[in-house]
PDB file of C-alpha atoms in Angstrom:
ATOM      1  CA  HIS A   5     -42.812  -3.246  -0.275  1.00 92.00           C
ATOM      2  CA  ALA A   6     -40.107  -0.552  -0.309  1.00 97.00           C
ATOM      3  CA  LEU A   7     -37.313  -3.129  -0.452  1.00 97.00           C
ATOM      4  CA  ALA A   8     -38.930  -4.964  -3.358  1.00 97.00           C
ATOM      5  CA  SER A   9     -39.386  -1.668  -5.181  1.00 97.00           C
ATOM      6  CA  ALA A  10     -35.733  -0.727  -4.654  1.00 95.00           C
ATOM      7  CA  ILE A  11     -34.571  -4.129  -5.889  1.00 95.00           C
ATOM      8  CA  ALA A  12     -36.792  -3.850  -8.960  1.00 96.00           C
ATOM      9  CA  HIS A  13     -35.362  -0.389  -9.650  1.00 96.00           C
ATOM     10  CA  LEU A  14     -31.803  -1.743  -9.474  1.00 95.00           C
ATOM     11  CA  PHE A  15     -32.781  -4.639 -11.708  1.00 95.00           C
ATOM     12  CA  ASP A  16     -34.056  -2.207 -14.333  1.00 97.00           C
ATOM     13  CA  ASP A  17     -31.235   0.366 -14.119  1.00 98.00           C
ATOM     14  CA  SER A  18     -27.921  -1.115 -15.249  1.00 97.00           C
ATOM     15  CA  ALA A  19     -26.039   2.195 -14.872  1.00 98.00           C
ATOM     16  CA  LEU A  20     -27.093   2.477 -11.235  1.00 97.00           C
ATOM     17  CA  ARG A  21     -26.159  -1.174 -10.649  1.00 97.00           C
ATOM     18  CA  ASP A  22     -22.714  -0.531 -12.124  1.00 98.00           C
ATOM     19  CA  GLU A  23     -22.252   2.572  -9.971  1.00 98.00           C
ATOM     20  CA  TYR A  24     -23.247   0.709  -6.792  1.00 97.00           C
ATOM     21  CA  ALA A  25     -20.938  -2.167  -7.700  1.00 97.00           C
ATOM     22  CA  SER A  26     -18.024   0.200  -8.274  1.00 98.00           C
ATOM     23  CA  ARG A  27     -18.625   2.083  -5.034  1.00 98.00           C
ATOM     24  CA  GLY A  28     -18.999  -1.155  -3.101  1.00 97.00           C
ATOM     25  CA  LEU A  29     -15.744  -2.534  -4.454  1.00 97.00           C
ATOM     26  CA  SER A  30     -13.915   0.708  -3.639  1.00 96.00           C
ATOM     27  CA  ARG A  31     -15.255   0.651  -0.092  1.00 95.00           C
ATOM     28  CA  VAL A  32     -14.187  -2.943   0.442  1.00 93.00           C
ATOM     29  CA  GLU A  33     -10.721  -2.266  -0.969  1.00 91.00           C
ATOM     30  CA  GLN A  34     -10.282   0.809   1.243  1.00 89.00           C
ATOM     31  CA  HIS A  35     -11.654  -0.538   4.501  1.00 88.00           C
ATOM     32  CA  PHE A  36     -11.425  -4.316   4.460  1.00 88.00           C
ATOM     33  CA  CYS A  37      -8.218  -5.266   2.650  1.00 90.00           C
ATOM     34  CA  TRP A  38      -5.709  -7.349   4.595  1.00 92.00           C
ATOM     35  CA  ASN A  39      -3.278  -4.452   4.998  1.00 91.00           C
ATOM     36  CA  ARG A  40      -5.953  -2.179   6.460  1.00 89.00           C
ATOM     37  CA  CYS A  41      -7.193  -4.921   8.806  1.00 91.00           C
ATOM     38  CA  ALA A  42      -3.624  -5.555   9.975  1.00 94.00           C
ATOM     39  CA  GLU A  43      -3.092  -1.831  10.579  1.00 94.00           C
ATOM     40  CA  ARG A  44      -6.242  -1.608  12.688  1.00 93.00           C
ATOM     41  CA  LEU A  45      -5.330  -4.726  14.654  1.00 96.00           C
ATOM     42  CA  GLU A  46      -1.841  -3.403  15.312  1.00 98.00           C
ATOM     43  CA  ALA A  47      -3.257  -0.053  16.460  1.00 98.00           C
ATOM     44  CA  TYR A  48      -5.683  -1.878  18.760  1.00 98.00           C
ATOM     45  CA  TYR A  49      -2.857  -3.866  20.384  1.00 98.00           C
ATOM     46  CA  ARG A  50      -0.684  -0.771  20.739  1.00 98.00           C
ATOM     47  CA  GLU A  51      -3.515   1.069  22.502  1.00 98.00           C
ATOM     48  CA  ARG A  52      -4.086  -1.834  24.871  1.00 97.00           C
ATOM     49  CA  ILE A  53      -0.369  -2.147  25.649  1.00 97.00           C
ATOM     50  CA  ALA A  54      -0.160   1.595  26.322  1.00 97.00           C
ATOM     51  CA  GLN A  55      -2.956   1.247  28.888  1.00 96.00           C
ATOM     52  CA  CYS A  56      -0.958  -1.280  30.948  1.00 90.00           C
TER      53      CYS A  56
END
């Protein structure tokens, strides 16, 4: 019931929907862009190599 209520609230509140969309996009761009993924993968490999 709580999930349905939250979804209904988002459906009715366009400003809140826009805010969530903006925050979600910012989070994806900051944490999941190709450059960031490559940086994390490189750091992972460097840590593993250093352990050898």
